[in-house]
PDB file of C-alpha atoms in Angstrom:
ATOM      1  CA  MET A   8      -0.092  -0.036  -0.121  1.00  0.00           C
ATOM      2  CA  PRO A   9       1.606   3.474  -0.939  1.00  0.00           C
ATOM      3  CA  ARG A  10       2.417   5.763   1.822  1.00  0.00           C
ATOM      4  CA  PRO A  11      -0.486   8.225   2.885  1.00  0.00           C
ATOM      5  CA  SER A  12       2.342  10.995   2.917  1.00  0.00           C
ATOM      6  CA  ALA A  13       3.015  10.451  -0.906  1.00  0.00           C
ATOM      7  CA  LYS A  14       2.646  13.956  -2.849  1.00  0.00           C
ATOM      8  CA  TRP A  15       0.515  14.274  -5.653  1.00  0.00           C
ATOM      9  CA  GLY A  16       3.316  15.527  -7.753  1.00  0.00           C
ATOM     10  CA  ASP A  17       5.163  12.081  -7.259  1.00  0.00           C
ATOM     11  CA  LEU A  18       2.247   9.852  -9.013  1.00  0.00           C
ATOM     12  CA  SER A  19       3.176   7.889 -11.863  1.00  0.00           C
ATOM     13  CA  PRO A  20       1.697   8.250 -14.547  1.00  0.00           C
ATOM     14  CA  SER A  21       2.133  11.780 -13.792  1.00  0.00           C
ATOM     15  CA  LEU A  22      -1.048  14.083 -13.395  1.00  0.00           C
ATOM     16  CA  SER A  23      -1.525  17.092 -15.703  1.00  0.00           C
ATOM     17  CA  ALA A  24      -0.553  20.644 -14.861  1.00  0.00           C
ATOM     18  CA  PRO A  25      -4.403  21.969 -14.706  1.00  0.00           C
ATOM     19  CA  VAL A  26      -5.469  19.000 -12.312  1.00  0.00           C
ATOM     20  CA  LEU A  27      -2.308  19.382 -10.211  1.00  0.00           C
ATOM     21  CA  GLU A  28      -3.243  23.278  -9.957  1.00  0.00           C
ATOM     22  CA  VAL A  29      -6.645  22.670  -8.886  1.00  0.00           C
ATOM     23  CA  ILE A  30      -5.619  20.141  -6.251  1.00  0.00           C
ATOM     24  CA  GLU A  31      -3.168  22.676  -4.750  1.00  0.00           C
ATOM     25  CA  GLY A  32      -5.782  25.351  -4.938  1.00  0.00           C
ATOM     26  CA  LEU A  33      -8.051  22.981  -2.902  1.00  0.00           C
ATOM     27  CA  GLY A  34      -5.329  22.732  -0.218  1.00  0.00           C
ATOM     28  CA  PHE A  35      -4.600  18.824  -0.636  1.00  0.00           C
ATOM     29  CA  ASP A  36      -0.760  18.486  -0.325  1.00  0.00           C
ATOM     30  CA  LYS A  37      -0.707  15.013   0.250  1.00  0.00           C
ATOM     31  CA  MET A  38      -2.727  11.946  -1.044  1.00  0.00           C
ATOM     32  CA  THR A  39      -4.477   9.573   1.165  1.00  0.00           C
ATOM     33  CA  PRO A  40      -3.851   5.835   0.954  1.00  0.00           C
ATOM     34  CA  VAL A  41      -7.076   5.329  -1.304  1.00  0.00           C
ATOM     35  CA  GLN A  42      -5.990   7.924  -3.677  1.00  0.00           C
ATOM     36  CA  ALA A  43      -2.346   6.776  -4.026  1.00  0.00           C
ATOM     37  CA  ALA A  44      -3.253   3.139  -4.593  1.00  0.00           C
ATOM     38  CA  THR A  45      -6.373   3.820  -6.777  1.00  0.00           C
ATOM     39  CA  ILE A  46      -5.358   6.604  -9.194  1.00  0.00           C
ATOM     40  CA  PRO A  47      -2.425   5.136 -10.914  1.00  0.00           C
ATOM     41  CA  LEU A  48      -4.353   1.926 -11.699  1.00  0.00           C
ATOM     42  CA  LEU A  49      -7.324   3.784 -13.205  1.00  0.00           C
ATOM     43  CA  MET A  50      -5.025   5.989 -15.235  1.00  0.00           C
ATOM     44  CA  SER A  51      -3.438   2.803 -16.648  1.00  0.00           C
ATOM     45  CA  TYR A  52      -6.770   1.292 -17.819  1.00  0.00           C
ATOM     46  CA  LYS A  53      -7.340  -1.247 -15.265  1.00  0.00           C
ATOM     47  CA  ASP A  54     -10.806  -1.764 -13.357  1.00  0.00           C
ATOM     48  CA  VAL A  55     -10.528  -1.168  -9.629  1.00  0.00           C
ATOM     49  CA  ALA A  56     -12.650  -2.444  -6.812  1.00  0.00           C
ATOM     50  CA  ALA A  57     -12.012  -0.127  -3.861  1.00  0.00           C
ATOM     51  CA  GLU A  58     -12.993  -0.822  -0.271  1.00  0.00           C
ATOM     52  CA  ALA A  59     -12.621   2.505   1.657  1.00  0.00           C
ATOM     53  CA  VAL A  60     -14.566   4.261   4.235  1.00  0.00           C
ATOM     54  CA  THR A  61     -16.366   7.581   3.899  1.00  0.00           C
ATOM     55  CA  GLY A  62     -14.090  10.277   4.605  1.00  0.00           C
ATOM     56  CA  SER A  63     -11.000   8.529   3.230  1.00  0.00           C
ATOM     57  CA  GLY A  64     -10.716  10.868  -0.051  1.00  0.00           C
ATOM     58  CA  LYS A  65     -12.380   8.446  -2.585  1.00  0.00           C
ATOM     59  CA  THR A  66     -14.204  11.331  -4.278  1.00  0.00           C
ATOM     60  CA  LEU A  67     -10.689  12.676  -5.686  1.00  0.00           C
ATOM     61  CA  ALA A  68      -9.624   8.955  -6.065  1.00  0.00           C
ATOM     62  CA  PHE A  69     -12.120   8.709  -9.075  1.00  0.00           C
ATOM     63  CA  LEU A  70     -12.426  12.362 -10.196  1.00  0.00           C
ATOM     64  CA  VAL A  71      -8.728  12.833 -10.820  1.00  0.00           C
ATOM     65  CA  PRO A  72      -8.183   9.925 -13.055  1.00  0.00           C
ATOM     66  CA  LEU A  73     -11.558  10.544 -14.748  1.00  0.00           C
ATOM     67  CA  LEU A  74     -10.319  13.928 -15.845  1.00  0.00           C
ATOM     68  CA  GLU A  75      -6.980  12.494 -16.862  1.00  0.00           C
ATOM     69  CA  LEU A  76      -8.463  10.037 -19.013  1.00  0.00           C
ATOM     70  CA  LEU A  77     -10.591  12.480 -20.626  1.00  0.00           C
ATOM     71  CA  LEU A  78      -7.619  14.657 -21.159  1.00  0.00           C
ATOM     72  CA  LYS A  79      -5.643  12.108 -22.898  1.00  0.00           C
ATOM     73  CA  ARG A  80      -8.228  11.245 -25.341  1.00  0.00           C
ATOM     74  CA  LYS A  81      -8.677  15.048 -25.858  1.00  0.00           C
ATOM     75  CA  ARG A  82      -5.028  15.340 -27.107  1.00  0.00           C
ATOM     76  CA  SER A  83      -5.730  12.975 -30.164  1.00  0.00           C
ATOM     77  CA  GLU A  84      -9.370  13.550 -30.554  1.00  0.00           C
ATOM     78  CA  ALA A  85     -11.659  16.531 -29.209  1.00  0.00           C
ATOM     79  CA  TRP A  86     -14.647  15.365 -27.229  1.00  0.00           C
ATOM     80  CA  LYS A  87     -17.690  16.399 -29.015  1.00  0.00           C
ATOM     81  CA  LYS A  88     -20.596  18.295 -27.384  1.00  0.00           C
ATOM     82  CA  HIS A  89     -22.729  15.352 -26.858  1.00  0.00           C
ATOM     83  CA  GLU A  90     -20.185  12.605 -26.421  1.00  0.00           C
ATOM     84  CA  ILE A  91     -20.163  11.304 -22.740  1.00  0.00           C
ATOM     85  CA  GLY A  92     -16.694  10.007 -21.610  1.00  0.00           C
ATOM     86  CA  ALA A  93     -17.566   9.282 -17.961  1.00  0.00           C
ATOM     87  CA  VAL A  94     -20.587   8.328 -15.837  1.00  0.00           C
ATOM     88  CA  ILE A  95     -20.676   8.536 -12.065  1.00  0.00           C
ATOM     89  CA  VAL A  96     -23.605   6.733 -10.300  1.00  0.00           C
ATOM     90  CA  SER A  97     -24.201   7.678  -6.701  1.00  0.00           C
ATOM     91  CA  PRO A  98     -26.884   6.254  -4.320  1.00  0.00           C
ATOM     92  CA  THR A  99     -28.422   9.518  -3.338  1.00  0.00           C
ATOM     93  CA  ARG A 100     -29.085  12.819  -4.566  1.00  0.00           C
ATOM     94  CA  GLU A 101     -27.088  14.710  -1.642  1.00  0.00           C
ATOM     95  CA  LEU A 102     -24.156  12.511  -2.532  1.00  0.00           C
ATOM     96  CA  ALA A 103     -24.249  13.136  -6.200  1.00  0.00           C
ATOM     97  CA  THR A 104     -24.493  16.830  -5.533  1.00  0.00           C
ATOM     98  CA  GLN A 105     -21.344  16.637  -3.405  1.00  0.00           C
ATOM     99  CA  ILE A 106     -19.495  15.161  -6.239  1.00  0.00           C
ATOM    100  CA  HIS A 107     -21.046  17.642  -8.733  1.00  0.00           C
ATOM    101  CA  ASP A 108     -19.655  20.451  -6.406  1.00  0.00           C
ATOM    102  CA  VAL A 109     -16.103  19.170  -6.262  1.00  0.00           C
ATOM    103  CA  LEU A 110     -15.980  18.449 -10.040  1.00  0.00           C
ATOM    104  CA  SER A 111     -17.088  21.959 -10.548  1.00  0.00           C
ATOM    105  CA  GLU A 112     -13.789  23.037  -8.795  1.00  0.00           C
ATOM    106  CA  PHE A 113     -11.877  21.416 -11.467  1.00  0.00           C
ATOM    107  CA  LEU A 114     -14.055  22.374 -14.455  1.00  0.00           C
ATOM    108  CA  SER A 115     -13.542  26.027 -13.441  1.00  0.00           C
ATOM    109  CA  HIS A 116      -9.952  25.955 -14.637  1.00  0.00           C
ATOM    110  CA  GLU A 117      -9.499  27.392 -17.853  1.00  0.00           C
ATOM    111  CA  GLU A 118      -7.900  24.020 -19.500  1.00  0.00           C
ATOM    112  CA  LEU A 119     -10.656  21.824 -18.065  1.00  0.00           C
ATOM    113  CA  ALA A 120     -13.483  24.150 -18.776  1.00  0.00           C
ATOM    114  CA  CYS A 121     -13.897  22.372 -22.134  1.00  0.00           C
ATOM    115  CA  PHE A 122     -15.533  19.479 -20.242  1.00  0.00           C
ATOM    116  CA  ARG A 123     -19.347  19.803 -19.666  1.00  0.00           C
ATOM    117  CA  GLN A 124     -20.894  18.106 -16.987  1.00  0.00           C
ATOM    118  CA  LYS A 125     -24.509  17.185 -16.229  1.00  0.00           C
ATOM    119  CA  MET A 126     -26.043  16.054 -12.802  1.00  0.00           C
ATOM    120  CA  VAL A 127     -29.235  13.997 -13.385  1.00  0.00           C
ATOM    121  CA  ILE A 128     -30.595  13.088 -10.164  1.00  0.00           C
ATOM    122  CA  GLY A 129     -34.627  13.170 -10.241  1.00  0.00           C
ATOM    123  CA  GLY A 130     -36.424  15.663  -8.380  1.00  0.00           C
ATOM    124  CA  ASN A 131     -37.613  17.364 -11.538  1.00  0.00           C
ATOM    125  CA  ALA A 132     -39.515  16.068 -14.685  1.00  0.00           C
ATOM    126  CA  VAL A 133     -37.338  13.698 -16.804  1.00  0.00           C
ATOM    127  CA  GLU A 134     -38.196  15.738 -19.789  1.00  0.00           C
ATOM    128  CA  ASP A 135     -36.237  18.699 -18.246  1.00  0.00           C
ATOM    129  CA  ASP A 136     -33.141  16.635 -18.176  1.00  0.00           C
ATOM    130  CA  VAL A 137     -33.712  15.497 -21.690  1.00  0.00           C
ATOM    131  CA  VAL A 138     -33.995  19.233 -22.838  1.00  0.00           C
ATOM    132  CA  ALA A 139     -30.925  20.197 -20.822  1.00  0.00           C
ATOM    133  CA  ILE A 140     -28.657  17.452 -22.179  1.00  0.00           C
ATOM    134  CA  LEU A 141     -29.798  18.146 -25.914  1.00  0.00           C
ATOM    135  CA  LYS A 142     -29.341  21.665 -25.522  1.00  0.00           C
ATOM    136  CA  ASP A 143     -26.231  21.795 -23.521  1.00  0.00           C
ATOM    137  CA  GLY A 144     -24.511  18.626 -23.992  1.00  0.00           C
ATOM    138  CA  ALA A 145     -22.486  16.624 -21.434  1.00  0.00           C
ATOM    139  CA  ASN A 146     -19.075  14.857 -21.450  1.00  0.00           C
ATOM    140  CA  ILE A 147     -19.690  13.582 -17.724  1.00  0.00           C
ATOM    141  CA  LEU A 148     -22.813  12.702 -16.079  1.00  0.00           C
ATOM    142  CA  VAL A 149     -23.265  12.609 -12.428  1.00  0.00           C
ATOM    143  CA  ALA A 150     -26.329  10.465 -11.660  1.00  0.00           C
ATOM    144  CA  THR A 151     -28.596   8.719  -9.399  1.00  0.00           C
ATOM    145  CA  PRO A 152     -29.559   5.063 -10.531  1.00  0.00           C
ATOM    146  CA  GLY A 153     -33.173   5.654 -11.156  1.00  0.00           C
ATOM    147  CA  ARG A 154     -33.004   8.692 -13.271  1.00  0.00           C
ATOM    148  CA  LEU A 155     -30.191   7.427 -15.252  1.00  0.00           C
ATOM    149  CA  GLN A 156     -32.193   4.094 -16.064  1.00  0.00           C
ATOM    150  CA  ASP A 157     -35.021   6.506 -17.084  1.00  0.00           C
ATOM    151  CA  LEU A 158     -32.737   8.412 -19.499  1.00  0.00           C
ATOM    152  CA  PHE A 159     -31.483   5.246 -21.101  1.00  0.00           C
ATOM    153  CA  ASP A 160     -34.879   3.514 -21.372  1.00  0.00           C
ATOM    154  CA  ARG A 161     -36.297   6.820 -23.200  1.00  0.00           C
ATOM    155  CA  LYS A 162     -36.569   6.113 -26.734  1.00  0.00           C
ATOM    156  CA  GLY A 163     -36.508   8.675 -29.576  1.00  0.00           C
ATOM    157  CA  ASP A 164     -35.148  12.336 -29.219  1.00  0.00           C
ATOM    158  CA  LEU A 165     -32.432  11.605 -26.457  1.00  0.00           C
ATOM    159  CA  ASN A 166     -30.667   8.121 -27.300  1.00  0.00           C
ATOM    160  CA  LEU A 167     -28.547   8.388 -24.287  1.00  0.00           C
ATOM    161  CA  ALA A 168     -27.093   4.763 -25.408  1.00  0.00           C
ATOM    162  CA  ALA A 169     -25.483   6.357 -28.484  1.00  0.00           C
ATOM    163  CA  LYS A 170     -23.919   9.002 -26.644  1.00  0.00           C
ATOM    164  CA  VAL A 171     -21.864   6.597 -24.356  1.00  0.00           C
ATOM    165  CA  LYS A 172     -20.228   4.739 -26.976  1.00  0.00           C
ATOM    166  CA  SER A 173     -16.906   6.522 -26.221  1.00  0.00           C
ATOM    167  CA  LEU A 174     -17.239   6.079 -22.561  1.00  0.00           C
ATOM    168  CA  GLU A 175     -14.021   5.856 -20.791  1.00  0.00           C
ATOM    169  CA  LEU A 176     -14.792   5.688 -17.177  1.00  0.00           C
ATOM    170  CA  LEU A 177     -17.884   4.443 -15.164  1.00  0.00           C
ATOM    171  CA  VAL A 178     -17.845   5.095 -11.487  1.00  0.00           C
ATOM    172  CA  LEU A 179     -20.043   3.114  -9.108  1.00  0.00           C
ATOM    173  CA  ASP A 180     -19.810   5.096  -5.761  1.00  0.00           C
ATOM    174  CA  GLU A 181     -20.707   3.768  -2.426  1.00  0.00           C
ATOM    175  CA  ALA A 182     -21.447   0.333  -4.255  1.00  0.00           C
ATOM    176  CA  ASP A 183     -22.522  -1.303  -0.964  1.00  0.00           C
ATOM    177  CA  ARG A 184     -25.288   1.462  -0.311  1.00  0.00           C
ATOM    178  CA  LEU A 185     -26.469   1.153  -3.933  1.00  0.00           C
ATOM    179  CA  LEU A 186     -27.343  -2.318  -3.378  1.00  0.00           C
ATOM    180  CA  ASP A 187     -28.647  -1.855   0.333  1.00  0.00           C
ATOM    181  CA  MET A 188     -30.964   0.599  -1.384  1.00  0.00           C
ATOM    182  CA  GLY A 189     -32.520  -1.922  -3.577  1.00  0.00           C
ATOM    183  CA  PHE A 190     -30.775  -0.587  -6.901  1.00  0.00           C
ATOM    184  CA  GLU A 191     -29.181  -3.989  -8.037  1.00  0.00           C
ATOM    185  CA  ALA A 192     -31.551  -4.503 -11.053  1.00  0.00           C
ATOM    186  CA  THR A 193     -31.473  -0.879 -12.079  1.00  0.00           C
ATOM    187  CA  ILE A 194     -27.509  -1.063 -11.974  1.00  0.00           C
ATOM    188  CA  ASN A 195     -27.610  -4.160 -14.127  1.00  0.00           C
ATOM    189  CA  THR A 196     -29.993  -2.596 -16.274  1.00  0.00           C
ATOM    190  CA  ILE A 197     -27.603   0.407 -16.802  1.00  0.00           C
ATOM    191  CA  LEU A 198     -24.463  -1.925 -17.456  1.00  0.00           C
ATOM    192  CA  THR A 199     -26.288  -3.305 -20.489  1.00  0.00           C
ATOM    193  CA  TYR A 200     -26.317   0.111 -22.086  1.00  0.00           C
ATOM    194  CA  LEU A 201     -22.571   0.907 -21.649  1.00  0.00           C
ATOM    195  CA  PRO A 202     -19.704  -0.246 -24.079  1.00  0.00           C
ATOM    196  CA  ARG A 203     -17.667  -3.266 -22.757  1.00  0.00           C
ATOM    197  CA  GLN A 204     -14.372  -1.394 -23.672  1.00  0.00           C
ATOM    198  CA  ARG A 205     -14.372   0.881 -20.547  1.00  0.00           C
ATOM    199  CA  ARG A 206     -12.702   1.120 -17.299  1.00  0.00           C
ATOM    200  CA  THR A 207     -14.974   0.663 -14.158  1.00  0.00           C
ATOM    201  CA  GLY A 208     -14.098   1.968 -10.705  1.00  0.00           C
ATOM    202  CA  LEU A 209     -16.231   0.467  -7.905  1.00  0.00           C
ATOM    203  CA  PHE A 210     -15.912   2.203  -4.351  1.00  0.00           C
ATOM    204  CA  SER A 211     -17.736   0.524  -1.371  1.00  0.00           C
ATOM    205  CA  ALA A 212     -17.197   0.778   2.469  1.00  0.00           C
ATOM    206  CA  THR A 213     -17.748  -3.093   2.588  1.00  0.00           C
ATOM    207  CA  GLN A 214     -17.281  -5.865   0.410  1.00  0.00           C
ATOM    208  CA  THR A 215     -20.603  -7.888   0.727  1.00  0.00           C
ATOM    209  CA  LYS A 216     -21.583 -10.794  -1.564  1.00  0.00           C
ATOM    210  CA  GLU A 217     -23.773  -8.636  -3.239  1.00  0.00           C
ATOM    211  CA  VAL A 218     -20.967  -6.225  -3.962  1.00  0.00           C
ATOM    212  CA  LYS A 219     -18.606  -9.224  -5.223  1.00  0.00           C
ATOM    213  CA  ASP A 220     -21.558 -10.202  -7.563  1.00  0.00           C
ATOM    214  CA  LEU A 221     -21.864  -6.750  -8.927  1.00  0.00           C
ATOM    215  CA  MET A 222     -18.094  -6.854  -9.331  1.00  0.00           C
ATOM    216  CA  ARG A 223     -18.271 -10.122 -11.464  1.00  0.00           C
ATOM    217  CA  ALA A 224     -20.809  -8.431 -13.444  1.00  0.00           C
ATOM    218  CA  GLY A 225     -19.462  -5.021 -14.214  1.00  0.00           C
ATOM    219  CA  LEU A 226     -15.651  -5.146 -13.984  1.00  0.00           C
ATOM    220  CA  ARG A 227     -13.095  -7.180 -15.831  1.00  0.00           C
ATOM    221  CA  ASN A 228     -10.158  -8.465 -13.971  1.00  0.00           C
ATOM    222  CA  PRO A 229     -10.498  -5.722 -11.478  1.00  0.00           C
ATOM    223  CA  VAL A 230      -7.591  -4.893  -8.873  1.00  0.00           C
ATOM    224  CA  LEU A 231      -8.679  -5.079  -5.479  1.00  0.00           C
ATOM    225  CA  VAL A 232      -7.718  -2.239  -3.165  1.00  0.00           C
ATOM    226  CA  SER A 233      -8.433  -2.401   0.484  1.00  0.00           C
ATOM    227  CA  VAL A 234      -8.032   0.714   2.497  1.00  0.00           C
ATOM    228  CA  ARG A 235      -9.118   0.130   6.202  1.00  0.00           C
ATOM    229  CA  GLU A 236      -7.676   3.037   7.989  1.00  0.00           C
ATOM    230  CA  LYS A 237     -10.120   5.322  10.040  1.00  0.00           C
ATOM    231  CA  ALA A 238     -11.587   7.921   8.065  1.00  0.00           C
ATOM    232  CA  ALA A 239      -9.923  11.483   9.039  1.00  0.00           C
ATOM    233  CA  THR A 240     -13.181  13.252   8.880  1.00  0.00           C
ATOM    234  CA  SER A 241     -15.452  10.829  10.286  1.00  0.00           C
ATOM    235  CA  THR A 242     -16.597  13.031  13.090  1.00  0.00           C
ATOM    236  CA  PRO A 243     -16.268  16.844  13.287  1.00  0.00           C
ATOM    237  CA  LYS A 244     -13.837  17.646  15.976  1.00  0.00           C
ATOM    238  CA  LEU A 245     -16.163  20.391  17.486  1.00  0.00           C
ATOM    239  CA  LEU A 246     -19.216  18.269  17.569  1.00  0.00           C
ATOM    240  CA  GLN A 247     -20.630  17.871  21.098  1.00  0.00           C
ATOM    241  CA  ASN A 248     -22.755  14.948  21.972  1.00  0.00           C
ATOM    242  CA  TYR A 249     -25.226  14.966  25.020  1.00  0.00           C
ATOM    243  CA  TYR A 250     -27.605  12.089  26.039  1.00  0.00           C
ATOM    244  CA  ALA A 251     -30.081  11.962  28.906  1.00  0.00           C
ATOM    245  CA  ILE A 252     -32.440   9.230  29.920  1.00  0.00           C
ATOM    246  CA  ILE A 253     -35.829  10.416  30.638  1.00  0.00           C
ATOM    247  CA  GLU A 254     -39.390   9.311  30.792  1.00  0.00           C
ATOM    248  CA  PRO A 255     -41.327   9.637  27.375  1.00  0.00           C
ATOM    249  CA  GLU A 256     -43.631  12.136  28.664  1.00  0.00           C
ATOM    250  CA  GLN A 257     -40.809  14.294  29.789  1.00  0.00           C
ATOM    251  CA  LYS A 258     -39.022  14.480  26.408  1.00  0.00           C
ATOM    252  CA  LEU A 259     -40.457  17.655  24.969  1.00  0.00           C
ATOM    253  CA  VAL A 260     -39.889  19.552  28.319  1.00  0.00           C
ATOM    254  CA  ALA A 261     -36.415  18.137  28.425  1.00  0.00           C
ATOM    255  CA  LEU A 262     -35.787  19.086  24.938  1.00  0.00           C
ATOM    256  CA  LEU A 263     -36.897  22.680  25.398  1.00  0.00           C
ATOM    257  CA  GLU A 264     -34.859  23.208  28.672  1.00  0.00           C
ATOM    258  CA  PHE A 265     -31.760  21.715  26.924  1.00  0.00           C
ATOM    259  CA  ILE A 266     -32.016  24.142  23.991  1.00  0.00           C
ATOM    260  CA  ARG A 267     -32.623  27.096  26.391  1.00  0.00           C
ATOM    261  CA  ALA A 268     -29.972  26.226  28.823  1.00  0.00           C
ATOM    262  CA  LYS A 269     -27.139  25.319  26.497  1.00  0.00           C
ATOM    263  CA  ASN A 270     -28.071  28.694  24.404  1.00  0.00           C
ATOM    264  CA  VAL A 271     -28.309  26.451  21.176  1.00  0.00           C
ATOM    265  CA  LYS A 272     -28.089  28.116  17.920  1.00  0.00           C
ATOM    266  CA  LYS A 273     -28.594  25.248  15.597  1.00  0.00           C
ATOM    267  CA  ALA A 274     -29.572  21.912  16.524  1.00  0.00           C
ATOM    268  CA  MET A 275     -30.882  18.650  14.542  1.00  0.00           C
ATOM    269  CA  VAL A 276     -33.644  16.391  16.270  1.00  0.00           C
ATOM    270  CA  PHE A 277     -34.375  12.952  15.124  1.00  0.00           C
ATOM    271  CA  PHE A 278     -37.648  11.452  14.875  1.00  0.00           C
ATOM    272  CA  PRO A 279     -38.706   7.719  14.053  1.00  0.00           C
ATOM    273  CA  THR A 280     -41.275   8.679  11.418  1.00  0.00           C
ATOM    274  CA  CYS A 281     -42.134  11.477   8.767  1.00  0.00           C
ATOM    275  CA  ALA A 282     -45.386  11.976  10.495  1.00  0.00           C
ATOM    276  CA  CYS A 283     -43.633  12.805  13.841  1.00  0.00           C
ATOM    277  CA  VAL A 284     -41.419  15.170  11.866  1.00  0.00           C
ATOM    278  CA  GLU A 285     -44.746  16.968  10.421  1.00  0.00           C
ATOM    279  CA  TYR A 286     -46.465  17.083  13.750  1.00  0.00           C
ATOM    280  CA  TRP A 287     -43.683  18.460  15.858  1.00  0.00           C
ATOM    281  CA  SER A 288     -42.333  21.109  13.148  1.00  0.00           C
ATOM    282  CA  VAL A 289     -45.933  22.585  13.678  1.00  0.00           C
ATOM    283  CA  ALA A 290     -45.678  22.401  17.611  1.00  0.00           C
ATOM    284  CA  LEU A 291     -41.977  23.467  18.243  1.00  0.00           C
ATOM    285  CA  ALA A 292     -42.720  26.476  15.790  1.00  0.00           C
ATOM    286  CA  GLU A 293     -44.936  27.655  18.415  1.00  0.00           C
ATOM    287  CA  LEU A 294     -42.699  26.778  21.344  1.00  0.00           C
ATOM    288  CA  VAL A 295     -39.478  27.850  20.106  1.00  0.00           C
ATOM    289  CA  SER A 296     -40.427  31.176  18.535  1.00  0.00           C
ATOM    290  CA  SER A 297     -36.830  32.629  18.586  1.00  0.00           C
ATOM    291  CA  MET A 298     -35.542  29.701  16.065  1.00  0.00           C
ATOM    292  CA  GLN A 299     -36.467  28.988  12.606  1.00  0.00           C
ATOM    293  CA  VAL A 300     -38.020  25.378  12.703  1.00  0.00           C
ATOM    294  CA  LEU A 301     -37.451  23.389   9.598  1.00  0.00           C
ATOM    295  CA  ALA A 302     -38.715  19.766   8.606  1.00  0.00           C
ATOM    296  CA  LEU A 303     -36.836  17.271   6.543  1.00  0.00           C
ATOM    297  CA  HIS A 304     -37.896  13.808   5.947  1.00  0.00           C
ATOM    298  CA  GLY A 305     -37.997  10.959   3.055  1.00  0.00           C
ATOM    299  CA  LYS A 306     -41.439  12.214   1.612  1.00  0.00           C
ATOM    300  CA  MET A 307     -39.899  15.686   0.632  1.00  0.00           C
ATOM    301  CA  LYS A 308     -37.570  14.704  -2.119  1.00  0.00           C
ATOM    302  CA  SER A 309     -37.941  17.821  -4.313  1.00  0.00           C
ATOM    303  CA  GLN A 310     -37.606  20.023  -1.170  1.00  0.00           C
ATOM    304  CA  ARG A 311     -34.563  18.548   0.640  1.00  0.00           C
ATOM    305  CA  PHE A 312     -31.832  20.624  -1.246  1.00  0.00           C
ATOM    306  CA  ARG A 313     -33.807  24.006  -0.259  1.00  0.00           C
ATOM    307  CA  ILE A 314     -34.438  22.912   3.298  1.00  0.00           C
ATOM    308  CA  LEU A 315     -30.891  21.894   3.877  1.00  0.00           C
ATOM    309  CA  LYS A 316     -29.641  25.202   2.365  1.00  0.00           C
ATOM    310  CA  SER A 317     -32.003  27.077   4.705  1.00  0.00           C
ATOM    311  CA  PHE A 318     -30.525  25.323   7.506  1.00  0.00           C
ATOM    312  CA  ARG A 319     -27.037  25.955   6.673  1.00  0.00           C
ATOM    313  CA  GLU A 320     -27.566  29.663   5.844  1.00  0.00           C
ATOM    314  CA  ALA A 321     -29.718  30.404   9.078  1.00  0.00           C
ATOM    315  CA  ASP A 322     -28.350  31.951  11.902  1.00  0.00           C
ATOM    316  CA  SER A 323     -30.600  30.270  14.499  1.00  0.00           C
ATOM    317  CA  ALA A 324     -32.486  27.045  13.516  1.00  0.00           C
ATOM    318  CA  LEU A 325     -33.894  23.703  14.492  1.00  0.00           C
ATOM    319  CA  LEU A 326     -33.761  20.962  11.978  1.00  0.00           C
ATOM    320  CA  LEU A 327     -36.282  18.348  12.464  1.00  0.00           C
ATOM    321  CA  CYS A 328     -35.763  15.087  10.580  1.00  0.00           C
ATOM    322  CA  THR A 329     -35.698  11.336   9.974  1.00  0.00           C
ATOM    323  CA  ASP A 330     -32.757   9.164   9.240  1.00  0.00           C
ATOM    324  CA  VAL A 331     -32.970  10.464   5.532  1.00  0.00           C
ATOM    325  CA  LEU A 332     -30.148  12.969   6.660  1.00  0.00           C
ATOM    326  CA  ALA A 333     -27.718  10.380   6.943  1.00  0.00           C
ATOM    327  CA  ARG A 334     -27.893   9.858   3.215  1.00  0.00           C
TER     328      ARG A 334
END
């Protein structure tokens, strides 16, 4: 396993100047183990199955070689507007958005701005994505599996399968979660639309039987990379956790007293069901008038981003949510 202190400039094959400049601008001086192990393999046109925990730096582990592969092809033949060279499949809209945002940092460089990315994650009419792809084009797709299959299955005007004939790289991010969330059939359908002559990077926190089955179906002679170090960013250093054992009928009083006693500016309160979130968001809005009370649960798919943005930007807010926030 490569040393975690390895510098980006020491990679072989070496990285291009614009990619290195963006990495430097982002403040990443040294590679993590998963980056040092995975990037050279993908850049050398090998399929890779990487076992790495969240927070280990795997987003750059696939975005960097993705861009290098597209740049290498561009030197001999320019990418057409509607020619898709890379597809990234992520289990949730939130994770896909994070990937999209990091990729945007790279594509803001003048020498990488020639590549167009498009995020297709649902929450809007599929026709909107079709119109956007046809109008703006895309060389990189960041997608959730359901919407991506919808676009592949669509006949007529889009013909997405024809646009991925020159695909260089497929990335299956958090593959174990993709399967846990019931997307196995969807992923297998997507694979049927993709050319066999491609590279595939599969990233997973665990190597379950289902993940290994997916590896056999979607990867060719993959190199296995296992990085088991503890994630450096698994828990924010300034995060404070408190707990109290109380009777059910005292929960509301205890919550209100805690918020007032600790002078809490922002807090997340988890509830077991969507109905609980809805009910208490109304009740607490009356009881905690000094704070903005926001509700977030699994039945609010089209509103998630707006609500999270409001919570981040608020000076004082209480976010009531189900475990959907963990996604």
